Every structure is written in structure tokens, then in C-alpha cells.
Amino acid sequence: MGSKRWMLSNGLGHLIHEELHNAKRFIDLFSGSGAVARHAATNSNKPVIAHDLQHFCVVLASAIVARNHPVEADRTWTSWADRARDWIAQRGLLPCVEEQLPKLRRGFNKRYVEISRRLSAEQEYPVTRSYGGYYFSVQQSVWLDALRSTLPDNEPERSVALAALIHAASQCAASPGHTAQPFGCTRTAKKFLFDSWNRSVAERTRISLINISRVHAQEVGSASIQDANEAAAALEDGDLVFLDPPYSGVHYSRFYHVLETVARGECGPVEGTGRYPPPNQRPRSRYSVSTESATALNSLLKTISSKGAKAILTFPKRECSNGLSGRVVEDMADKYFKVRSFVKKSTFSTLGGTKDRYGQGYGRTGRQKAHELVFTLIPR
């Protein structure tokens, strides 16, 4: 959960650019938000292949790397928004909701939240049923379901539209930077919940669609849902591989299940404060299991080297909760590659701080300063 966007402007982007000169393809095996894949695709004439375990990550990457021309955003949005309005009108959802929700004469309160949750739970549509009254207002949830149900049929408009909807969901979610737990209607969090619930899903989607539609790869690539170790088996001599493996001992899918639901358009029964789907519906990575992470990374590095591919690998210098550290990673890589390394200062997410927003209390902050190691790996 580090800030690769920041690192791209602070040396990582230049390193990728230099190494891509003699490469055949750029392969991102842990694409995450797609920032690195996007950078490589838009700044080089080499095809970019992106992989990740999470569906929403693949959508974000595919929206850029899988096309080499812009999308007509205005025309796409006009017809898409009309279909979504018709979808809502045919079901009579919003008038029904607005009739039952109390007027906010005395301000935003727990009763309003409780009724929102009850009304949402009565619906059959995945985002509204699972997250309405929690991460989103009922109205926001209905719009998310409507837009997800009426996506354009043709590519690349469909992928670009879905990526825009995921961006909008992320921007509107009433949660502290991820979706592990929504804001409650407490004295300190109420204003953040109210602010999030009052953001327009439709307008945020429209703006994101315009922004994404303008950006595209120089050469058409692809993105797919695939385990990094399995994807590595298809590497070729001359590929440049980018590795940003998980460093948390908690599966990332716990923090992005809401975006995953938007991407997939479906969700099983949810439970708990975080509204989590069943574990079997959340991707599991061996890199987030302390007893498996070292074996998984060792196998991956061995495969990459055996294919004759070069790699750029980033990892925090400190010891991480999945049992790995920068030193462990470097020692492992040294068995299969000639290793060059340098250190960059960075800011990473602790996947949820334990201090309140005013800095009171004890525990860790939501984001911390760190040193990130960047390795260039040349096969022996």
C-alpha cells in the first residue's frame, strides 16, 4: 500500500524508462492501482501486460494499457447516464427511499443512518444491499448499481466506464482511505460520514470518465486476473518485469472488497462492521501469509531469472508484517540475479491507523514515513 505514484516522480519512473529501452515487453505482476503499468504504457512504445489477483485492479489497468486511442467521453457518458436514469426510474427506487427517510431538520443523526441501512438491506441490488447506509448513502448505492448495470456494451468504452465507476466509488466511500470499515455516526466521525454521503456518484463518475478516456497506451497491451507466480511462467527472454509484492500480513482484499464488488457487479452475503463478503469470495495471496511469503517470493524470483527476464523490485527496508524485509528480499534475489539497489524515502499506508483524526490517543498513524528499497535485477 505504498505510494508508487510518488515514487514514479522521484526516480522510479526514470529507472523504468531507462530499462525499457532494450526490453521487449513490460510485465507488472502485482499491478495494484495500475499506476506503474499506466506510466510504462503511456511513456514507452513497449506493450504492457498487467496482472493482479483483484478484479478491480485489473479493470483499472486494462482501461489504459489495453487501448492505444482515446475514447469519446461525452458521447459515452450521455448515453450511459440516460440508461442509468431509466434503470432507476423503472424500479421506482429513489422516490420510495426519499419518502421513507426522515428530513434532516435536526442535522445528520443515527436514526437517519439506521433507516438508510434498513431500506438498503431490503433491496436486491448488490451495492445497495451490501453497502447502502454504511459506505454509501442509499441514493449513492442506487446510482452505483444503476451505472454498473447499464455499462456500455462495446470495448474499450465498457472498460473505461467501469474504471471510472470504480474511481467514483473510491472517492465517495465513507471510509478512511480504504474500505475495511466505514465511518460511524459518532460525534467525531459524523461530519466525515455526512460529507462522503453527499458526494455525487454520477458527477464523480463523469469526471473520472473524462480523465481516463484521454489517457492511453502507445502500444496495445493487456491485463488479467492471475497469480503472479503463475503469470511468471509465461515470461520471455527480454521482458522487463516490475515487482511490487504485498508486504502486509493481512490480505489486501480485506481493504478493497467494496471496489471489488463494483468491479464484479455481484457480492455474496456480507457481515460485520466492515460488511465483508465470505472469505472464499476474497482473493488470498501467499505473500500476505508469513509462513508462505518467503517461499512464494523465492519461487517467483527463480522463475523470472530462468526465463532470462530483467526485473525491477520495490520493497520496504524495514521488517514487514508478512515476515519479509528489504534485507531478506535482497539476499533472496542475490541467488538468481546480479543486484543493484538504491533507497528512496516514501510514505506507506499502515492499512488503518489507531489514532483519531485529531492526533489524540495512542497507536499508529494511518500513514508513516519509510525507506523503500528499489532493486534492479539482472539474470545471472
GROMACS .gro file of C-alpha atoms in nm:
model
  380
    1MET     CA    1   0.000   0.000   0.000
    2GLY     CA    2   0.292   0.233  -0.072
    3SER     CA    3   0.278   0.541  -0.287
    4LYS     CA    4   0.407   0.427  -0.625
    5ARG     CA    5   0.272   0.743  -0.787
    6TRP     CA    6   0.506   0.945  -0.568
    7MET     CA    7   0.800   0.713  -0.636
    8LEU     CA    8   0.745   0.734  -1.012
    9SER     CA    9   0.823   1.106  -0.997
   10ASN     CA   10   1.115   1.051  -0.761
   11GLY     CA   11   1.345   0.819  -0.954
   12LEU     CA   12   1.143   0.504  -1.019
   13GLY     CA   13   0.991   0.644  -1.338
   14HIS     CA   14   1.334   0.733  -1.476
   15LEU     CA   15   1.468   0.386  -1.391
   16ILE     CA   16   1.179   0.217  -1.571
   17HIS     CA   17   1.229   0.443  -1.873
   18GLU     CA   18   1.600   0.356  -1.892
   19GLU     CA   19   1.548  -0.018  -1.855
   20LEU     CA   20   1.267  -0.026  -2.113
   21HIS     CA   21   1.496   0.085  -2.396
   22ASN     CA   22   1.620  -0.268  -2.462
   23ALA     CA   23   1.314  -0.458  -2.337
   24LYS     CA   24   1.054  -0.640  -2.546
   25ARG     CA   25   0.762  -0.602  -2.306
   26PHE     CA   26   0.685  -0.456  -1.963
   27ILE     CA   27   0.520  -0.705  -1.726
   28ASP     CA   28   0.363  -0.581  -1.400
   29LEU     CA   29   0.293  -0.887  -1.185
   30PHE     CA   30   0.132  -0.703  -0.889
   31SER     CA   31  -0.039  -0.415  -1.067
   32GLY     CA   32  -0.248  -0.281  -0.776
   33SER     CA   33  -0.391   0.060  -0.862
   34GLY     CA   34  -0.223   0.039  -1.204
   35ALA     CA   35  -0.004   0.347  -1.154
   36VAL     CA   36   0.319   0.180  -1.271
   37ALA     CA   37   0.157  -0.005  -1.563
   38ARG     CA   38  -0.005   0.319  -1.672
   39HIS     CA   39   0.327   0.505  -1.654
   40ALA     CA   40   0.506   0.243  -1.862
   41ALA     CA   41   0.226   0.220  -2.120
   42THR     CA   42   0.195   0.593  -2.175
   43ASN     CA   43   0.567   0.671  -2.176
   44SER     CA   44   0.706   0.393  -2.395
   45ASN     CA   45   0.625   0.208  -2.717
   46LYS     CA   46   0.652  -0.131  -2.548
   47PRO     CA   47   0.336  -0.337  -2.480
   48VAL     CA   48   0.243  -0.356  -2.112
   49ILE     CA   49   0.099  -0.672  -1.956
   50ALA     CA   50  -0.055  -0.628  -1.609
   51HIS     CA   51  -0.164  -0.897  -1.363
   52ASP     CA   52  -0.328  -0.891  -1.022
   53LEU     CA   53  -0.546  -1.114  -0.806
   54GLN     CA   54  -0.813  -0.849  -0.761
   55HIS     CA   55  -1.068  -0.778  -1.032
   56PHE     CA   56  -1.085  -0.404  -0.971
   57CYS     CA   57  -0.706  -0.370  -1.012
   58VAL     CA   58  -0.722  -0.543  -1.349
   59VAL     CA   59  -1.006  -0.315  -1.462
   60LEU     CA   60  -0.806  -0.004  -1.370
   61ALA     CA   61  -0.500  -0.128  -1.559
   62SER     CA   62  -0.692  -0.256  -1.861
   63ALA     CA   63  -0.870   0.076  -1.909
   64ILE     CA   64  -0.533   0.227  -2.003
   65VAL     CA   65  -0.293  -0.044  -2.124
   66ALA     CA   66  -0.539  -0.233  -2.348
   67ARG     CA   67  -0.606   0.056  -2.592
   68ASN     CA   68  -0.395   0.294  -2.799
   69HIS     CA   69  -0.651   0.563  -2.875
   70PRO     CA   70  -0.877   0.797  -2.674
   71VAL     CA   71  -1.244   0.730  -2.602
   72GLU     CA   72  -1.520   0.980  -2.680
   73ALA     CA   73  -1.615   1.055  -2.321
   74ASP     CA   74  -1.903   1.297  -2.376
   75ARG     CA   75  -2.094   1.066  -2.609
   76THR     CA   76  -2.022   0.764  -2.390
   77TRP     CA   77  -2.140   0.942  -2.074
   78THR     CA   78  -2.456   1.089  -2.226
   79SER     CA   79  -2.596   0.754  -2.337
   80TRP     CA   80  -2.471   0.572  -2.025
   81ALA     CA   81  -2.625   0.825  -1.784
   82ASP     CA   82  -2.957   0.813  -1.973
   83ARG     CA   83  -2.966   0.433  -1.940
   84ALA     CA   84  -2.888   0.458  -1.568
   85ARG     CA   85  -3.168   0.712  -1.510
   86ASP     CA   86  -3.411   0.488  -1.694
   87TRP     CA   87  -3.295   0.189  -1.486
   88ILE     CA   88  -3.366   0.379  -1.164
   89ALA     CA   89  -3.698   0.518  -1.287
   90GLN     CA   90  -3.826   0.177  -1.398
   91ARG     CA   91  -3.771   0.042  -1.045
   92GLY     CA   92  -3.904   0.348  -0.863
   93LEU     CA   93  -3.620   0.323  -0.613
   94LEU     CA   94  -3.530   0.682  -0.530
   95PRO     CA   95  -3.883   0.823  -0.477
   96CYS     CA   96  -3.954   0.529  -0.246
   97VAL     CA   97  -3.635   0.590  -0.049
   98GLU     CA   98  -3.685   0.964  -0.021
   99GLU     CA   99  -4.039   0.917   0.110
  100GLN     CA  100  -3.922   0.695   0.394
  101LEU     CA  101  -3.607   0.877   0.500
  102PRO     CA  102  -3.664   1.144   0.768
  103LYS     CA  103  -3.599   1.510   0.693
  104LEU     CA  104  -3.273   1.634   0.839
  105ARG     CA  105  -3.429   1.911   1.046
  106ARG     CA  106  -3.204   1.845   1.342
  107GLY     CA  107  -2.897   1.753   1.143
  108PHE     CA  108  -2.745   1.424   1.043
  109ASN     CA  109  -2.822   1.162   1.309
  110LYS     CA  110  -2.818   0.792   1.396
  111ARG     CA  111  -3.185   0.748   1.312
  112TYR     CA  112  -3.120   0.860   0.956
  113VAL     CA  113  -2.833   0.610   0.929
  114GLU     CA  114  -3.040   0.326   1.079
  115ILE     CA  115  -3.328   0.382   0.837
  116SER     CA  116  -3.081   0.406   0.547
  117ARG     CA  117  -2.939   0.067   0.642
  118ARG     CA  118  -3.284  -0.092   0.673
  119LEU     CA  119  -3.401   0.041   0.338
  120SER     CA  120  -3.080  -0.073   0.169
  121ALA     CA  121  -3.095  -0.423   0.315
  122GLU     CA  122  -3.441  -0.468   0.158
  123GLN     CA  123  -3.303  -0.422  -0.194
  124GLU     CA  124  -3.180  -0.698  -0.424
  125TYR     CA  125  -2.904  -0.499  -0.596
  126PRO     CA  126  -2.551  -0.586  -0.476
  127VAL     CA  127  -2.402  -0.248  -0.384
  128THR     CA  128  -2.720  -0.114  -0.224
  129ARG     CA  129  -2.796  -0.438  -0.037
  130SER     CA  130  -2.440  -0.482   0.090
  131TYR     CA  131  -2.312  -0.130   0.150
  132GLY     CA  132  -2.604   0.115   0.149
  133GLY     CA  133  -2.620   0.300   0.481
  134TYR     CA  134  -2.259   0.206   0.553
  135TYR     CA  135  -2.001   0.308   0.292
  136PHE     CA  136  -2.260   0.489   0.079
  137SER     CA  137  -2.591   0.666   0.124
  138VAL     CA  138  -2.892   0.485  -0.017
  139GLN     CA  139  -2.900   0.729  -0.310
  140GLN     CA  140  -2.531   0.676  -0.386
  141SER     CA  141  -2.571   0.299  -0.369
  142VAL     CA  142  -2.865   0.305  -0.609
  143TRP     CA  143  -2.665   0.511  -0.858
  144LEU     CA  144  -2.368   0.275  -0.829
  145ASP     CA  145  -2.591  -0.023  -0.902
  146ALA     CA  146  -2.763   0.160  -1.186
  147LEU     CA  147  -2.440   0.264  -1.355
  148ARG     CA  148  -2.289  -0.083  -1.304
  149SER     CA  149  -2.597  -0.246  -1.459
  150THR     CA  150  -2.602  -0.018  -1.764
  151LEU     CA  151  -2.235  -0.011  -1.868
  152PRO     CA  152  -2.162   0.031  -2.240
  153ASP     CA  153  -2.162  -0.298  -2.430
  154ASN     CA  154  -1.863  -0.231  -2.654
  155GLU     CA  155  -1.493  -0.219  -2.573
  156PRO     CA  156  -1.293  -0.017  -2.489
  157GLU     CA  157  -1.581   0.206  -2.371
  158ARG     CA  158  -1.701  -0.060  -2.127
  159SER     CA  159  -1.365  -0.100  -1.951
  160VAL     CA  160  -1.307   0.276  -1.937
  161ALA     CA  161  -1.657   0.332  -1.795
  162LEU     CA  162  -1.613   0.061  -1.532
  163ALA     CA  163  -1.277   0.206  -1.429
  164ALA     CA  164  -1.442   0.548  -1.394
  165LEU     CA  165  -1.715   0.396  -1.176
  166ILE     CA  166  -1.454   0.230  -0.952
  167HIS     CA  167  -1.277   0.566  -0.915
  168ALA     CA  168  -1.607   0.733  -0.822
  169ALA     CA  169  -1.688   0.462  -0.566
  170SER     CA  170  -1.346   0.507  -0.409
  171GLN     CA  171  -1.391   0.885  -0.390
  172CYS     CA  172  -1.739   0.860  -0.238
  173ALA     CA  173  -1.682   0.574   0.009
  174ALA     CA  174  -1.732   0.685   0.369
  175SER     CA  175  -1.413   0.528   0.499
  176PRO     CA  176  -1.057   0.634   0.591
  177GLY     CA  177  -0.873   0.570   0.263
  178HIS     CA  178  -0.981   0.208   0.218
  179THR     CA  179  -1.292   0.002   0.276
  180ALA     CA  180  -1.203  -0.211   0.577
  181GLN     CA  181  -1.455  -0.026   0.793
  182PRO     CA  182  -1.697   0.260   0.725
  183PHE     CA  183  -1.725   0.577   0.931
  184GLY     CA  184  -1.978   0.551   1.208
  185CYS     CA  185  -2.227   0.817   1.311
  186THR     CA  186  -2.022   0.912   1.619
  187ARG     CA  187  -1.952   1.261   1.746
  188THR     CA  188  -1.609   1.278   1.580
  189ALA     CA  189  -1.679   1.078   1.263
  190LYS     CA  190  -2.030   1.203   1.183
  191LYS     CA  191  -1.913   1.501   0.978
  192PHE     CA  192  -1.691   1.277   0.762
  193LEU     CA  193  -1.978   1.036   0.704
  194PHE     CA  194  -2.209   1.324   0.612
  195ASP     CA  195  -1.952   1.473   0.374
  196SER     CA  196  -1.892   1.140   0.198
  197TRP     CA  197  -2.264   1.064   0.164
  198ASN     CA  198  -2.326   1.399   0.000
  199ARG     CA  199  -2.086   1.343  -0.289
  200SER     CA  200  -2.246   1.285  -0.627
  201VAL     CA  201  -2.166   0.939  -0.768
  202ALA     CA  202  -2.287   1.043  -1.112
  203GLU     CA  203  -2.076   1.359  -1.126
  204ARG     CA  204  -1.765   1.186  -0.991
  205THR     CA  205  -1.810   0.910  -1.249
  206ARG     CA  206  -1.849   1.162  -1.531
  207ILE     CA  207  -1.532   1.348  -1.435
  208SER     CA  208  -1.333   1.025  -1.396
  209LEU     CA  209  -1.459   0.904  -1.733
  210ILE     CA  210  -1.334   1.223  -1.899
  211ASN     CA  211  -0.993   1.195  -1.730
  212ILE     CA  212  -0.940   0.826  -1.807
  213SER     CA  213  -1.067   0.848  -2.165
  214ARG     CA  214  -0.786   1.085  -2.262
  215VAL     CA  215  -0.507   0.857  -2.144
  216HIS     CA  216  -0.400   0.551  -2.342
  217ALA     CA  217  -0.105   0.326  -2.417
  218GLN     CA  218   0.128   0.379  -2.710
  219GLU     CA  219   0.113   0.007  -2.787
  220VAL     CA  220  -0.182  -0.218  -2.706
  221GLY     CA  221  -0.121  -0.445  -2.407
  222SER     CA  222  -0.348  -0.642  -2.178
  223ALA     CA  223  -0.446  -0.704  -1.817
  224SER     CA  224  -0.571  -1.020  -1.650
  225ILE     CA  225  -0.662  -1.169  -1.314
  226GLN     CA  226  -0.377  -1.405  -1.239
  227ASP     CA  227  -0.146  -1.512  -0.961
  228ALA     CA  228   0.200  -1.357  -1.006
  229ASN     CA  229   0.384  -1.689  -0.980
  230GLU     CA  230   0.160  -1.849  -1.240
  231ALA     CA  231   0.187  -1.550  -1.474
  232ALA     CA  232   0.566  -1.562  -1.449
  233ALA     CA  233   0.567  -1.897  -1.627
  234ALA     CA  234   0.477  -1.712  -1.950
  235LEU     CA  235   0.766  -1.466  -1.931
  236GLU     CA  236   1.011  -1.441  -2.220
  237ASP     CA  237   1.375  -1.352  -2.262
  238GLY     CA  238   1.392  -0.975  -2.297
  239ASP     CA  239   1.093  -0.893  -2.078
  240LEU     CA  240   1.123  -0.625  -1.810
  241VAL     CA  241   0.928  -0.733  -1.502
  242PHE     CA  242   0.807  -0.497  -1.232
  243LEU     CA  243   0.756  -0.646  -0.885
  244ASP     CA  244   0.581  -0.468  -0.601
  245PRO     CA  245   0.474  -0.766  -0.387
  246PRO     CA  246   0.249  -0.730  -0.080
  247TYR     CA  247   0.426  -0.656   0.246
  248SER     CA  248   0.127  -0.676   0.480
  249GLY     CA  249   0.039  -0.982   0.685
  250VAL     CA  250  -0.327  -0.903   0.615
  251HIS     CA  251  -0.477  -0.983   0.275
  252TYR     CA  252  -0.531  -0.666   0.074
  253SER     CA  253  -0.872  -0.794  -0.037
  254ARG     CA  254  -0.999  -0.714   0.313
  255PHE     CA  255  -0.945  -0.344   0.243
  256TYR     CA  256  -1.085  -0.323  -0.109
  257HIS     CA  257  -1.383  -0.557  -0.111
  258VAL     CA  258  -1.623  -0.270  -0.187
  259LEU     CA  259  -1.433  -0.180  -0.505
  260GLU     CA  260  -1.416  -0.549  -0.591
  261THR     CA  261  -1.795  -0.570  -0.569
  262VAL     CA  262  -1.832  -0.271  -0.801
  263ALA     CA  263  -1.588  -0.430  -1.047
  264ARG     CA  264  -1.756  -0.772  -1.042
  265GLY     CA  265  -2.114  -0.647  -1.022
  266GLU     CA  266  -2.202  -0.907  -0.761
  267CYS     CA  267  -2.145  -0.990  -0.397
  268GLY     CA  268  -2.238  -1.270  -0.164
  269PRO     CA  269  -2.381  -1.221   0.186
  270VAL     CA  270  -2.184  -0.969   0.393
  271GLU     CA  271  -2.132  -0.944   0.765
  272GLY     CA  272  -1.963  -0.744   1.038
  273THR     CA  273  -1.896  -0.374   1.067
  274GLY     CA  274  -1.678  -0.385   0.759
  275ARG     CA  275  -1.951  -0.562   0.556
  276TYR     CA  276  -1.712  -0.833   0.442
  277PRO     CA  277  -1.813  -1.098   0.188
  278PRO     CA  278  -1.730  -1.462   0.273
  279PRO     CA  279  -1.354  -1.540   0.275
  280ASN     CA  280  -1.389  -1.767  -0.028
  281GLN     CA  281  -1.501  -1.463  -0.227
  282ARG     CA  282  -1.195  -1.257  -0.132
  283PRO     CA  283  -0.864  -1.320  -0.313
  284ARG     CA  284  -0.594  -1.478  -0.100
  285SER     CA  285  -0.225  -1.409  -0.159
  286ARG     CA  286   0.057  -1.625  -0.027
  287TYR     CA  287   0.259  -1.306   0.002
  288SER     CA  288   0.035  -1.195   0.288
  289VAL     CA  289   0.088  -1.516   0.488
  290SER     CA  290   0.404  -1.501   0.700
  291THR     CA  291   0.466  -1.876   0.673
  292GLU     CA  292   0.436  -1.872   0.293
  293SER     CA  293   0.565  -1.534   0.176
  294ALA     CA  294   0.936  -1.622   0.158
  295THR     CA  295   0.873  -1.945  -0.031
  296ALA     CA  296   0.643  -1.768  -0.277
  297LEU     CA  297   0.890  -1.487  -0.346
  298ASN     CA  298   1.186  -1.722  -0.379
  299SER     CA  299   0.997  -1.931  -0.634
  300LEU     CA  300   0.895  -1.621  -0.827
  301LEU     CA  301   1.248  -1.481  -0.846
  302LYS     CA  302   1.383  -1.819  -0.955
  303THR     CA  303   1.127  -1.839  -1.236
  304ILE     CA  304   1.194  -1.486  -1.360
  305SER     CA  305   1.568  -1.550  -1.371
  306SER     CA  306   1.524  -1.881  -1.551
  307LYS     CA  307   1.324  -1.702  -1.823
  308GLY     CA  308   1.606  -1.456  -1.886
  309ALA     CA  309   1.396  -1.156  -1.784
  310LYS     CA  310   1.523  -0.849  -1.602
  311ALA     CA  311   1.326  -0.712  -1.310
  312ILE     CA  312   1.275  -0.403  -1.101
  313LEU     CA  313   1.160  -0.482  -0.748
  314THR     CA  314   1.046  -0.245  -0.474
  315PHE     CA  315   1.013  -0.334  -0.106
  316PRO     CA  316   1.025  -0.151   0.229
  317LYS     CA  317   1.362  -0.161   0.400
  318ARG     CA  318   1.206  -0.239   0.739
  319GLU     CA  319   1.079  -0.576   0.857
  320CYS     CA  320   0.718  -0.614   0.747
  321SER     CA  321   0.422  -0.794   0.898
  322ASN     CA  322   0.432  -1.070   0.636
  323GLY     CA  323   0.776  -1.175   0.762
  324LEU     CA  324   0.983  -1.019   0.482
  325SER     CA  325   1.223  -0.725   0.491
  326GLY     CA  326   1.442  -0.542   0.244
  327ARG     CA  327   1.747  -0.737   0.356
  328VAL     CA  328   1.570  -1.073   0.325
  329VAL     CA  329   1.446  -0.982  -0.023
  330GLU     CA  330   1.792  -0.869  -0.134
  331ASP     CA  331   1.960  -1.187  -0.005
  332MET     CA  332   1.699  -1.395  -0.184
  333ALA     CA  333   1.739  -1.206  -0.511
  334ASP     CA  334   2.116  -1.236  -0.496
  335LYS     CA  335   2.087  -1.612  -0.553
  336TYR     CA  336   1.943  -1.563  -0.900
  337PHE     CA  337   2.041  -1.213  -1.013
  338LYS     CA  338   2.310  -0.954  -1.017
  339VAL     CA  339   2.153  -0.699  -0.784
  340ARG     CA  340   2.179  -0.321  -0.791
  341SER     CA  341   1.987  -0.128  -0.526
  342PHE     CA  342   1.913   0.221  -0.402
  343VAL     CA  343   1.694   0.365  -0.128
  344LYS     CA  344   1.408   0.610  -0.159
  345LYS     CA  345   1.217   0.783   0.117
  346SER     CA  346   0.848   0.707   0.089
  347THR     CA  347   0.516   0.716   0.272
  348PHE     CA  348   0.319   0.396   0.314
  349SER     CA  349  -0.023   0.302   0.448
  350THR     CA  350  -0.047   0.105   0.772
  351LEU     CA  351  -0.386  -0.018   0.646
  352GLY     CA  352  -0.572   0.181   0.910
  353GLY     CA  353  -0.428   0.391   1.191
  354THR     CA  354  -0.530   0.366   1.555
  355LYS     CA  355  -0.519   0.738   1.632
  356ASP     CA  356  -0.815   0.962   1.570
  357ARG     CA  357  -0.810   1.235   1.307
  358TYR     CA  358  -0.708   1.495   1.563
  359GLY     CA  359  -0.392   1.308   1.658
  360GLN     CA  360  -0.520   1.208   2.001
  361GLY     CA  361  -0.485   0.867   2.156
  362TYR     CA  362  -0.219   0.603   2.120
  363GLY     CA  363  -0.117   0.363   1.847
  364ARG     CA  364  -0.005   0.411   1.492
  365THR     CA  365  -0.097   0.677   1.241
  366GLY     CA  366  -0.270   0.585   0.915
  367ARG     CA  367   0.038   0.671   0.710
  368GLN     CA  368   0.405   0.652   0.810
  369LYS     CA  369   0.737   0.760   0.666
  370ALA     CA  370   0.955   0.475   0.543
  371HIS     CA  371   1.256   0.388   0.334
  372GLU     CA  372   1.176   0.194   0.018
  373LEU     CA  373   1.440  -0.021  -0.148
  374VAL     CA  374   1.444  -0.032  -0.528
  375PHE     CA  375   1.632  -0.324  -0.682
  376THR     CA  376   1.738  -0.374  -1.041
  377LEU     CA  377   1.775  -0.749  -1.103
  378ILE     CA  378   1.982  -0.882  -1.394
  379PRO     CA  379   1.969  -1.261  -1.450
  380ARG     CA  380   2.293  -1.443  -1.378
   0.00000   0.00000   0.00000
